[in-house]
Amino acid sequence: MEQEFELIAKTFMGLEPVLAQELTQIGANNIQIGRRMVSFTGNKEMMYKANFQLHTAIRILKPIKHFKANSADEVYDEVKSIDWSKYIDIKESFAVDSVVFSDEFRHSKFVSYKVKDAIVDQFREKTGQRPNISVTNPDIRLNMHIADYQCTLSLDSSGESLHRRGYRQESVEAPLNEVLAAGMILMTGWKGDTDFIDPMCGSGTLLIEAALIARNIAPGVFRKKYAFEKWHDFDEELFDRIYNDDSQEKEFTHHIYGYDIDYSCVSKANLNVKAAGMTKDITVAQGDFKDFKQPKEKSILITNPPYGERISTPDLLGTYKMIGETLKHQFKDNEAWVLSYRQECFDQIGLKPSIKIPLYNGSLECELRKYQIFEGRLKDFRGEGNILKTDEEKRAMAEKHRFKKNREFKKRMDEEEENEAGDIRTFKFHSISFKQDRDDGREGRRRDRDDRRGSGNRNDDRRGGRGDGKRYGGNKDYSKKGYGKKGRRFDD
Protein backbone atom coordinates (compact mmCIF):
# COMPACT_ATOMS: atom_id res chain seq x y z
CA MET A 1 0.00 0.00 0.00
CA GLU A 2 1.26 3.47 -0.87
CA GLN A 3 2.90 5.29 2.00
CA GLU A 4 0.96 8.16 3.54
CA PHE A 5 2.34 11.68 3.72
CA GLU A 6 1.39 14.96 5.36
CA LEU A 7 -1.24 17.18 3.73
CA ILE A 8 -2.78 20.52 4.64
CA ALA A 9 -6.27 21.69 3.67
CA LYS A 10 -6.66 25.47 3.80
CA THR A 11 -10.03 27.04 4.59
CA PHE A 12 -11.64 30.21 6.00
CA MET A 13 -11.72 31.19 9.65
CA GLY A 14 -14.67 29.46 11.27
CA LEU A 15 -14.98 26.58 8.82
CA GLU A 16 -12.18 24.44 10.28
CA PRO A 17 -14.47 22.00 12.22
CA VAL A 18 -16.68 21.48 9.16
CA LEU A 19 -13.64 20.78 6.98
CA ALA A 20 -12.30 18.32 9.58
CA GLN A 21 -15.63 16.49 9.50
CA GLU A 22 -15.50 16.31 5.71
CA LEU A 23 -11.97 14.91 5.85
CA THR A 24 -13.11 12.27 8.34
CA GLN A 25 -15.89 11.23 5.98
CA ILE A 26 -13.55 10.69 3.03
CA GLY A 27 -11.16 8.60 5.15
CA ALA A 28 -8.29 10.97 5.97
CA ASN A 29 -6.04 10.07 8.94
CA ASN A 30 -4.35 12.01 11.75
CA ILE A 31 -6.70 14.99 11.38
CA GLN A 32 -5.71 18.07 13.39
CA ILE A 33 -7.53 21.40 13.36
CA GLY A 34 -5.41 24.55 13.10
CA ARG A 35 -6.04 28.18 12.28
CA ARG A 36 -7.65 28.45 8.87
CA MET A 37 -6.33 24.99 8.08
CA VAL A 38 -6.72 21.32 8.89
CA SER A 39 -3.70 19.00 8.65
CA PHE A 40 -4.09 15.31 7.87
CA THR A 41 -2.27 12.38 6.32
CA GLY A 42 -3.09 10.35 3.26
CA ASN A 43 -1.71 8.84 0.08
CA LYS A 44 -1.91 10.12 -3.47
CA GLU A 45 -5.50 8.91 -3.82
CA MET A 46 -6.48 10.86 -0.70
CA MET A 47 -4.83 14.01 -2.07
CA TYR A 48 -6.81 13.69 -5.31
CA LYS A 49 -10.04 13.01 -3.38
CA ALA A 50 -9.47 15.99 -1.09
CA ASN A 51 -9.19 18.32 -4.10
CA PHE A 52 -12.15 16.78 -5.88
CA GLN A 53 -14.63 16.04 -3.08
CA LEU A 54 -14.21 18.59 -0.27
CA HIS A 55 -16.81 21.37 -0.21
CA THR A 56 -15.05 23.61 2.34
CA ALA A 57 -11.38 23.53 1.32
CA ILE A 58 -9.72 26.43 -0.50
CA ARG A 59 -6.62 24.46 -1.51
CA ILE A 60 -4.71 21.30 -0.65
CA LEU A 61 -1.00 21.63 0.12
CA LYS A 62 1.66 18.91 0.27
CA PRO A 63 4.50 20.06 2.58
CA ILE A 64 8.05 19.54 1.29
CA LYS A 65 9.94 20.88 4.30
CA HIS A 66 9.37 22.36 7.76
CA PHE A 67 12.11 24.57 9.17
CA LYS A 68 12.85 27.55 11.42
CA ALA A 69 14.27 30.78 10.05
CA ASN A 70 15.17 34.06 11.74
CA SER A 71 16.06 35.96 8.57
CA ALA A 72 15.53 36.06 4.82
CA ASP A 73 19.02 34.66 4.31
CA GLU A 74 18.14 31.61 6.43
CA VAL A 75 15.01 31.07 4.33
CA TYR A 76 17.18 31.23 1.21
CA ASP A 77 19.66 28.68 2.59
CA GLU A 78 16.98 26.24 3.74
CA VAL A 79 15.15 26.36 0.40
CA LYS A 80 18.36 25.97 -1.56
CA SER A 81 19.24 22.82 0.41
CA ILE A 82 16.25 21.00 -1.14
CA ASP A 83 16.94 18.93 -4.27
CA TRP A 84 14.61 20.79 -6.63
CA SER A 85 15.22 18.42 -9.55
CA LYS A 86 12.74 16.08 -7.79
CA TYR A 87 9.95 18.60 -8.25
CA ILE A 88 10.76 20.93 -11.14
CA ASP A 89 12.16 20.23 -14.60
CA ILE A 90 14.44 22.81 -16.17
CA LYS A 91 11.89 23.33 -18.96
CA GLU A 92 9.00 23.86 -16.56
CA SER A 93 7.82 27.14 -15.02
CA PHE A 94 6.96 27.72 -11.38
CA ALA A 95 5.42 30.30 -9.07
CA VAL A 96 5.62 30.93 -5.32
CA ASP A 97 2.81 32.26 -3.12
CA SER A 98 3.70 33.29 0.43
CA VAL A 99 1.53 33.80 3.49
CA VAL A 100 3.38 35.50 6.32
CA PHE A 101 2.42 36.13 9.95
CA SER A 102 5.68 37.35 11.45
CA ASP A 103 7.31 40.48 12.84
CA GLU A 104 10.58 39.45 11.19
CA PHE A 105 9.12 38.82 7.73
CA ARG A 106 6.72 41.66 7.05
CA HIS A 107 6.28 41.36 3.29
CA SER A 108 5.04 38.15 1.69
CA LYS A 109 6.31 39.16 -1.76
CA PHE A 110 9.85 39.58 -0.43
CA VAL A 111 9.69 36.04 1.00
CA SER A 112 8.45 34.76 -2.38
CA TYR A 113 11.40 36.43 -4.12
CA LYS A 114 13.85 34.77 -1.72
CA VAL A 115 12.34 31.33 -2.37
CA LYS A 116 12.45 31.89 -6.14
CA ASP A 117 16.07 33.08 -5.97
CA ALA A 118 17.13 29.97 -4.04
CA ILE A 119 15.54 27.62 -6.56
CA VAL A 120 16.82 29.48 -9.62
CA ASP A 121 20.35 29.76 -8.20
CA GLN A 122 20.47 26.01 -7.51
CA PHE A 123 19.54 25.18 -11.11
CA ARG A 124 22.05 27.71 -12.49
CA GLU A 125 24.88 26.27 -10.40
CA LYS A 126 24.09 22.66 -11.35
CA THR A 127 23.06 23.01 -15.00
CA GLY A 128 23.92 26.53 -16.17
CA GLN A 129 20.23 27.02 -16.96
CA ARG A 130 17.20 28.13 -14.97
CA PRO A 131 13.45 27.37 -15.01
CA ASN A 132 11.08 30.20 -15.85
CA ILE A 133 8.77 32.04 -13.47
CA SER A 134 5.12 32.19 -14.49
CA VAL A 135 2.64 33.99 -12.29
CA THR A 136 -0.47 33.26 -14.36
CA ASN A 137 -0.09 29.66 -15.51
CA PRO A 138 2.88 27.90 -13.89
CA ASP A 139 3.58 24.19 -14.23
CA ILE A 140 4.43 23.93 -10.53
CA ARG A 141 2.96 26.02 -7.72
CA LEU A 142 4.71 26.41 -4.37
CA ASN A 143 3.37 27.80 -1.13
CA MET A 144 5.49 29.26 1.68
CA HIS A 145 3.81 29.76 5.05
CA ILE A 146 5.62 31.58 7.86
CA ALA A 147 4.20 31.97 11.37
CA ASP A 148 6.70 33.82 13.55
CA TYR A 149 9.85 31.74 12.82
CA GLN A 150 8.13 28.49 11.82
CA CYS A 151 8.30 27.96 8.06
CA THR A 152 6.49 25.41 5.90
CA LEU A 153 7.25 25.10 2.19
CA SER A 154 4.65 23.10 0.26
CA LEU A 155 3.63 22.01 -3.19
CA ASP A 156 0.22 23.45 -4.06
CA SER A 157 -1.79 20.56 -5.49
CA SER A 158 -4.89 22.62 -6.29
CA GLY A 159 -3.81 25.54 -8.44
CA GLU A 160 -6.71 27.94 -8.63
CA SER A 161 -8.62 28.28 -5.37
CA LEU A 162 -11.05 25.38 -5.00
CA HIS A 163 -13.94 27.79 -4.48
CA ARG A 164 -13.79 28.43 -8.23
CA ARG A 165 -15.94 25.42 -8.97
CA GLY A 166 -16.48 26.14 -12.65
CA TYR A 167 -20.27 26.45 -12.81
CA ARG A 168 -20.50 30.22 -12.26
CA GLN A 169 -21.18 32.00 -15.54
CA GLU A 170 -22.59 35.30 -14.24
CA SER A 171 -22.06 37.13 -10.98
CA VAL A 172 -23.72 39.86 -8.97
CA GLU A 173 -22.04 42.54 -6.88
CA ALA A 174 -20.27 41.00 -3.85
CA PRO A 175 -21.07 37.34 -4.64
CA LEU A 176 -21.04 34.86 -1.77
CA ASN A 177 -17.96 32.66 -1.95
CA GLU A 178 -18.78 29.05 -2.84
CA VAL A 179 -16.70 27.55 -0.03
CA LEU A 180 -18.33 29.85 2.54
CA ALA A 181 -21.78 29.01 1.16
CA ALA A 182 -21.12 25.28 1.40
CA GLY A 183 -19.75 25.70 4.93
CA MET A 184 -22.87 27.59 6.01
CA ILE A 185 -25.11 24.82 4.70
CA LEU A 186 -23.07 22.01 6.26
CA MET A 187 -23.10 23.84 9.61
CA THR A 188 -26.89 23.71 9.67
CA GLY A 189 -26.81 19.92 9.38
CA TRP A 190 -29.07 20.00 6.30
CA LYS A 191 -28.38 17.09 3.95
CA GLY A 192 -31.36 17.32 1.61
CA ASP A 193 -34.01 16.00 3.98
CA THR A 194 -36.37 18.99 3.49
CA ASP A 195 -37.03 21.71 0.95
CA PHE A 196 -34.40 24.47 0.86
CA ILE A 197 -35.18 28.18 0.42
CA ASP A 198 -33.04 31.28 -0.15
CA PRO A 199 -35.37 34.29 -0.53
CA MET A 200 -32.49 36.70 -1.33
CA CYS A 201 -30.50 34.40 -3.59
CA GLY A 202 -28.41 36.82 -5.68
CA SER A 203 -26.58 34.76 -8.32
CA GLY A 204 -27.68 31.47 -6.74
CA THR A 205 -24.53 30.30 -4.95
CA LEU A 206 -26.33 28.92 -1.88
CA LEU A 207 -28.86 27.17 -4.12
CA ILE A 208 -26.27 25.35 -6.23
CA GLU A 209 -24.09 24.44 -3.27
CA ALA A 210 -27.20 23.07 -1.54
CA ALA A 211 -27.98 20.92 -4.59
CA LEU A 212 -24.44 19.52 -4.63
CA ILE A 213 -24.70 18.67 -0.93
CA ALA A 214 -28.19 17.18 -1.23
CA ARG A 215 -27.11 14.90 -4.08
CA ASN A 216 -23.65 14.32 -2.59
CA ILE A 217 -22.06 15.40 -5.86
CA ALA A 218 -18.35 16.27 -5.68
CA PRO A 219 -17.90 20.04 -6.16
CA GLY A 220 -14.85 19.35 -8.34
CA VAL A 221 -17.02 17.82 -11.03
CA PHE A 222 -17.07 21.15 -12.93
CA ARG A 223 -13.35 21.98 -12.63
CA LYS A 224 -11.26 21.74 -15.76
CA LYS A 225 -7.83 21.32 -14.14
CA TYR A 226 -5.83 20.85 -10.96
CA ALA A 227 -2.19 21.70 -10.33
CA PHE A 228 -1.30 18.09 -9.45
CA GLU A 229 -2.12 17.04 -13.02
CA LYS A 230 1.22 18.60 -14.06
CA TRP A 231 3.27 16.84 -11.40
CA HIS A 232 5.89 14.28 -12.48
CA ASP A 233 4.17 11.49 -10.55
CA PHE A 234 0.60 12.27 -11.69
CA ASP A 235 -1.45 9.06 -11.88
CA GLU A 236 -3.98 9.75 -14.61
CA GLU A 237 -5.70 6.40 -14.32
CA LEU A 238 -6.21 6.83 -10.57
CA PHE A 239 -7.64 10.31 -10.95
CA ASP A 240 -9.93 9.19 -13.78
CA ARG A 241 -11.28 6.49 -11.49
CA ILE A 242 -12.01 9.04 -8.75
CA TYR A 243 -13.48 11.49 -11.27
CA ASN A 244 -15.88 8.94 -12.75
CA ASP A 245 -16.99 7.34 -9.48
CA ASP A 246 -20.55 8.50 -8.82
CA SER A 247 -21.43 5.60 -6.50
CA GLN A 248 -21.84 7.94 -3.51
CA GLU A 249 -24.36 10.22 -5.22
CA LYS A 250 -27.86 10.27 -3.73
CA GLU A 251 -31.39 10.88 -4.86
CA PHE A 252 -32.97 14.17 -3.80
CA THR A 253 -36.74 14.01 -3.49
CA HIS A 254 -37.31 17.54 -2.14
CA HIS A 255 -36.76 20.84 -3.93
CA ILE A 256 -34.66 24.00 -3.73
CA TYR A 257 -36.24 27.43 -4.19
CA GLY A 258 -34.50 30.74 -4.78
CA TYR A 259 -35.96 34.22 -5.07
CA ASP A 260 -34.68 37.73 -5.51
CA ILE A 261 -36.40 41.08 -5.90
CA ASP A 262 -33.94 42.04 -8.67
CA TYR A 263 -34.81 40.39 -11.98
CA SER A 264 -31.20 40.67 -13.23
CA CYS A 265 -30.12 38.54 -10.24
CA VAL A 266 -32.79 35.98 -11.09
CA SER A 267 -31.55 35.81 -14.68
CA LYS A 268 -27.95 35.32 -13.58
CA ALA A 269 -28.94 32.71 -11.00
CA ASN A 270 -30.89 30.76 -13.61
CA LEU A 271 -27.91 30.86 -15.96
CA ASN A 272 -25.64 29.48 -13.23
CA VAL A 273 -28.16 26.81 -12.26
CA LYS A 274 -28.41 25.74 -15.88
CA ALA A 275 -24.62 25.60 -16.21
CA ALA A 276 -24.53 23.33 -13.15
CA GLY A 277 -27.17 21.04 -14.66
CA MET A 278 -29.46 21.53 -11.67
CA THR A 279 -32.63 23.00 -13.18
CA LYS A 280 -34.71 20.00 -12.11
CA ASP A 281 -33.69 20.47 -8.48
CA ILE A 282 -33.70 24.27 -8.31
CA THR A 283 -36.43 26.78 -9.14
CA VAL A 284 -35.46 30.47 -9.24
CA ALA A 285 -38.09 33.21 -9.58
CA GLN A 286 -38.49 36.92 -8.98
CA GLY A 287 -40.07 37.80 -5.65
CA ASP A 288 -39.86 40.24 -2.76
CA PHE A 289 -39.11 38.64 0.60
CA LYS A 290 -41.92 40.64 2.20
CA ASP A 291 -44.41 38.73 0.01
CA PHE A 292 -43.11 35.35 1.16
CA LYS A 293 -45.84 32.86 2.15
CA GLN A 294 -45.78 29.92 4.56
CA PRO A 295 -44.34 26.92 2.66
CA LYS A 296 -46.54 23.84 2.48
CA GLU A 297 -43.60 21.47 2.90
CA LYS A 298 -41.09 21.26 5.76
CA SER A 299 -38.28 23.65 4.82
CA ILE A 300 -35.03 25.23 5.87
CA LEU A 301 -34.21 28.83 4.95
CA ILE A 302 -30.61 30.01 4.60
CA THR A 303 -29.86 33.48 3.32
CA ASN A 304 -27.17 36.18 3.11
CA PRO A 305 -28.90 39.61 3.09
CA PRO A 306 -27.11 42.89 2.29
CA TYR A 307 -24.89 44.19 5.13
CA GLY A 308 -24.65 47.81 3.99
CA GLU A 309 -20.92 47.34 3.35
CA ARG A 310 -20.38 46.42 -0.30
CA ILE A 311 -24.07 46.27 -1.16
CA SER A 312 -26.25 49.16 -0.01
CA THR A 313 -30.01 49.22 0.29
CA PRO A 314 -32.21 52.31 0.79
CA ASP A 315 -33.48 51.15 4.19
CA LEU A 316 -31.04 48.59 5.60
CA LEU A 317 -32.54 48.37 9.08
CA GLY A 318 -36.04 48.29 7.63
CA THR A 319 -35.01 45.34 5.48
CA TYR A 320 -33.93 43.36 8.54
CA LYS A 321 -37.11 44.28 10.42
CA MET A 322 -39.07 42.95 7.43
CA ILE A 323 -37.03 39.72 7.52
CA GLY A 324 -37.92 39.18 11.18
CA GLU A 325 -41.62 39.92 10.67
CA THR A 326 -41.85 37.66 7.62
CA LEU A 327 -40.10 34.77 9.34
CA LYS A 328 -42.28 35.14 12.45
CA HIS A 329 -45.56 35.06 10.53
CA GLN A 330 -44.77 33.05 7.40
CA PHE A 331 -42.17 30.46 8.42
CA LYS A 332 -43.70 28.76 11.45
CA ASP A 333 -42.42 25.33 12.52
CA ASN A 334 -39.26 25.69 10.43
CA GLU A 335 -35.72 26.92 11.01
CA ALA A 336 -34.05 29.90 9.37
CA TRP A 337 -30.34 30.78 9.19
CA VAL A 338 -29.16 34.33 8.47
CA LEU A 339 -25.58 35.47 7.80
CA SER A 340 -24.97 39.14 8.52
CA TYR A 341 -22.46 41.61 9.87
CA ARG A 342 -23.95 44.44 11.88
CA GLN A 343 -25.36 43.92 15.37
CA GLU A 344 -27.97 46.61 14.74
CA CYS A 345 -29.21 44.60 11.75
CA PHE A 346 -29.62 41.47 13.84
CA ASP A 347 -31.39 43.56 16.50
CA GLN A 348 -33.98 44.60 13.93
CA ILE A 349 -34.85 40.97 13.18
CA GLY A 350 -36.35 40.89 16.65
CA LEU A 351 -36.18 37.11 17.11
CA LYS A 352 -34.12 35.20 19.67
CA PRO A 353 -31.42 33.13 17.93
CA SER A 354 -30.77 29.62 19.23
CA ILE A 355 -27.16 29.73 18.01
CA LYS A 356 -24.64 32.31 16.79
CA ILE A 357 -21.67 31.08 14.77
CA PRO A 358 -18.82 33.52 13.95
CA LEU A 359 -17.72 33.42 10.33
CA TYR A 360 -15.56 35.68 8.22
CA ASN A 361 -16.98 36.88 4.91
CA GLY A 362 -13.87 38.44 3.44
CA SER A 363 -12.50 40.70 6.17
CA LEU A 364 -15.92 41.15 7.78
CA GLU A 365 -16.41 39.34 11.07
CA CYS A 366 -19.96 38.10 10.54
CA GLU A 367 -22.31 35.79 12.39
CA LEU A 368 -24.48 32.97 11.12
CA ARG A 369 -27.55 32.92 13.35
CA LYS A 370 -30.16 30.20 13.63
CA TYR A 371 -33.78 31.07 14.32
CA GLN A 372 -36.14 28.29 15.35
CA ILE A 373 -39.54 29.64 14.32
CA PHE A 374 -42.48 28.34 16.33
CA GLU A 375 -46.05 29.41 17.01
CA GLY A 376 -47.02 30.68 20.44
CA ARG A 377 -44.83 31.11 23.50
CA LEU A 378 -41.37 29.67 24.10
CA LYS A 379 -42.60 28.03 27.32
CA ASP A 380 -45.30 26.15 25.42
CA PHE A 381 -42.86 25.21 22.67
CA ARG A 382 -40.50 23.64 25.21
CA GLY A 383 -43.40 22.10 27.11
CA GLU A 384 -44.25 20.04 24.03
CA GLY A 385 -40.83 18.40 24.23
CA ASN A 386 -39.13 20.59 21.61
CA ILE A 387 -35.47 21.53 22.00
CA LEU A 388 -34.44 25.07 21.12
CA LYS A 389 -30.71 24.47 21.47
CA THR A 390 -28.95 21.10 21.22
CA ASP A 391 -25.95 20.18 23.38
CA GLU A 392 -23.73 20.53 20.32
CA GLU A 393 -25.08 24.02 19.65
CA LYS A 394 -24.50 24.99 23.28
CA ARG A 395 -20.86 23.94 22.96
CA ALA A 396 -20.53 25.96 19.77
CA MET A 397 -22.03 29.00 21.48
CA ALA A 398 -19.47 28.64 24.28
CA GLU A 399 -16.73 29.06 21.66
CA LYS A 400 -18.26 32.11 20.03
CA HIS A 401 -15.67 34.45 21.56
CA ARG A 402 -12.72 32.54 20.15
CA PHE A 403 -12.44 35.04 17.30
CA LYS A 404 -11.85 37.95 19.67
CA LYS A 405 -8.26 36.90 20.32
CA ASN A 406 -7.63 36.73 16.57
CA ARG A 407 -8.64 40.29 15.72
CA GLU A 408 -5.37 40.86 13.87
CA PHE A 409 -6.69 38.46 11.24
CA LYS A 410 -8.95 41.20 9.90
CA LYS A 411 -6.08 43.66 9.47
CA ARG A 412 -3.85 41.11 7.83
CA MET A 413 -6.49 40.15 5.32
CA ASP A 414 -6.86 43.77 4.26
CA GLU A 415 -3.10 44.04 3.84
CA GLU A 416 -2.44 40.76 2.03
CA GLU A 417 -4.22 40.49 -1.29
CA GLU A 418 -2.36 37.27 -2.09
CA ASN A 419 -3.65 35.50 1.00
CA GLU A 420 -5.99 32.65 0.05
CA ALA A 421 -8.65 34.06 2.33
CA GLY A 422 -8.69 37.16 0.16
CA ASP A 423 -10.30 35.14 -2.62
CA ILE A 424 -13.77 36.21 -1.46
CA ARG A 425 -13.08 39.87 -1.93
CA THR A 426 -10.63 39.95 -4.84
CA PHE A 427 -11.92 37.40 -7.30
CA LYS A 428 -13.84 38.83 -10.25
CA PHE A 429 -15.99 36.46 -12.26
CA HIS A 430 -16.12 36.81 -16.03
CA SER A 431 -18.97 35.80 -18.28
CA ILE A 432 -18.44 33.14 -20.90
CA SER A 433 -20.82 32.29 -23.67
CA PHE A 434 -22.45 28.90 -24.04
CA LYS A 435 -21.73 26.92 -27.19
CA GLN A 436 -24.92 24.91 -26.74
CA ASP A 437 -27.86 24.49 -24.41
CA ARG A 438 -26.91 22.21 -21.56
CA ASP A 439 -29.10 19.31 -20.59
CA ASP A 440 -29.87 18.57 -16.97
CA GLY A 441 -28.22 15.64 -15.25
CA ARG A 442 -24.87 13.93 -15.35
CA GLU A 443 -24.88 13.24 -19.08
CA GLY A 444 -25.28 16.92 -19.93
CA ARG A 445 -22.89 17.98 -17.19
CA ARG A 446 -20.18 15.60 -18.38
CA ARG A 447 -20.67 16.60 -22.00
CA ASP A 448 -20.24 20.21 -20.92
CA ARG A 449 -17.10 19.36 -18.95
CA ASP A 450 -15.73 17.53 -21.96
CA ASP A 451 -16.31 20.65 -24.03
CA ARG A 452 -14.59 22.87 -21.44
CA ARG A 453 -11.67 20.55 -20.70
CA GLY A 454 -11.06 19.81 -24.34
CA SER A 455 -10.38 16.57 -26.17
CA GLY A 456 -6.97 15.37 -27.21
CA ASN A 457 -4.22 14.01 -25.05
CA ARG A 458 -2.56 15.11 -21.82
CA ASN A 459 0.36 16.65 -23.63
CA ASP A 460 -1.55 19.63 -24.98
CA ASP A 461 -1.26 23.04 -23.32
CA ARG A 462 -4.63 22.81 -21.58
CA ARG A 463 -4.03 19.28 -20.36
CA GLY A 464 -7.56 18.61 -21.45
CA GLY A 465 -9.73 15.53 -21.15
CA ARG A 466 -8.77 12.07 -22.32
CA GLY A 467 -9.07 11.41 -26.01
CA ASP A 468 -11.03 8.26 -25.30
CA GLY A 469 -13.51 10.18 -23.18
CA LYS A 470 -13.26 7.78 -20.25
CA ARG A 471 -13.50 10.49 -17.66
CA TYR A 472 -16.76 11.77 -19.04
CA GLY A 473 -18.66 8.58 -19.71
CA GLY A 474 -21.95 7.64 -18.12
CA ASN A 475 -25.54 8.49 -18.74
CA LYS A 476 -27.10 8.88 -15.31
CA ASP A 477 -30.74 9.91 -15.54
CA TYR A 478 -31.80 12.76 -13.27
CA SER A 479 -35.31 12.99 -14.68
CA LYS A 480 -36.86 10.51 -12.27
CA LYS A 481 -40.17 11.15 -10.60
CA GLY A 482 -40.14 13.98 -8.08
CA TYR A 483 -37.07 15.78 -9.40
CA GLY A 484 -38.86 18.34 -11.51
CA LYS A 485 -41.60 19.63 -9.23
CA LYS A 486 -42.16 23.35 -9.52
CA GLY A 487 -43.81 25.85 -7.27
CA ARG A 488 -43.92 29.47 -6.28
CA ARG A 489 -43.71 30.76 -2.74
CA PHE A 490 -44.85 34.26 -3.64
CA ASP A 491 -48.10 35.75 -4.85
CA ASP A 492 -48.07 36.19 -8.61
Coordinates of C-alpha atoms in Angstrom, one line a residue, residues 323-329 336 346-354 356 369-374:
I323 CA -37.0 39.7 7.5
G324 CA -37.9 39.2 11.2
E325 CA -41.6 39.9 10.7
T326 CA -41.9 37.7 7.6
L327 CA -40.1 34.8 9.3
K328 CA -42.3 35.1 12.5
H329 CA -45.6 35.1 10.5
A336 CA -34.0 29.9 9.4
F346 CA -29.6 41.5 13.8
D347 CA -31.4 43.6 16.5
Q348 CA -34.0 44.6 13.9
I349 CA -34.8 41.0 13.2
G350 CA -36.4 40.9 16.6
L351 CA -36.2 37.1 17.1
K352 CA -34.1 35.2 19.7
P353 CA -31.4 33.1 17.9
S354 CA -30.8 29.6 19.2
K356 CA -24.6 32.3 16.8
R369 CA -27.6 32.9 13.4
K370 CA -30.2 30.2 13.6
Y371 CA -33.8 31.1 14.3
Q372 CA -36.1 28.3 15.3
I373 CA -39.5 29.6 14.3
F374 CA -42.5 28.3 16.3

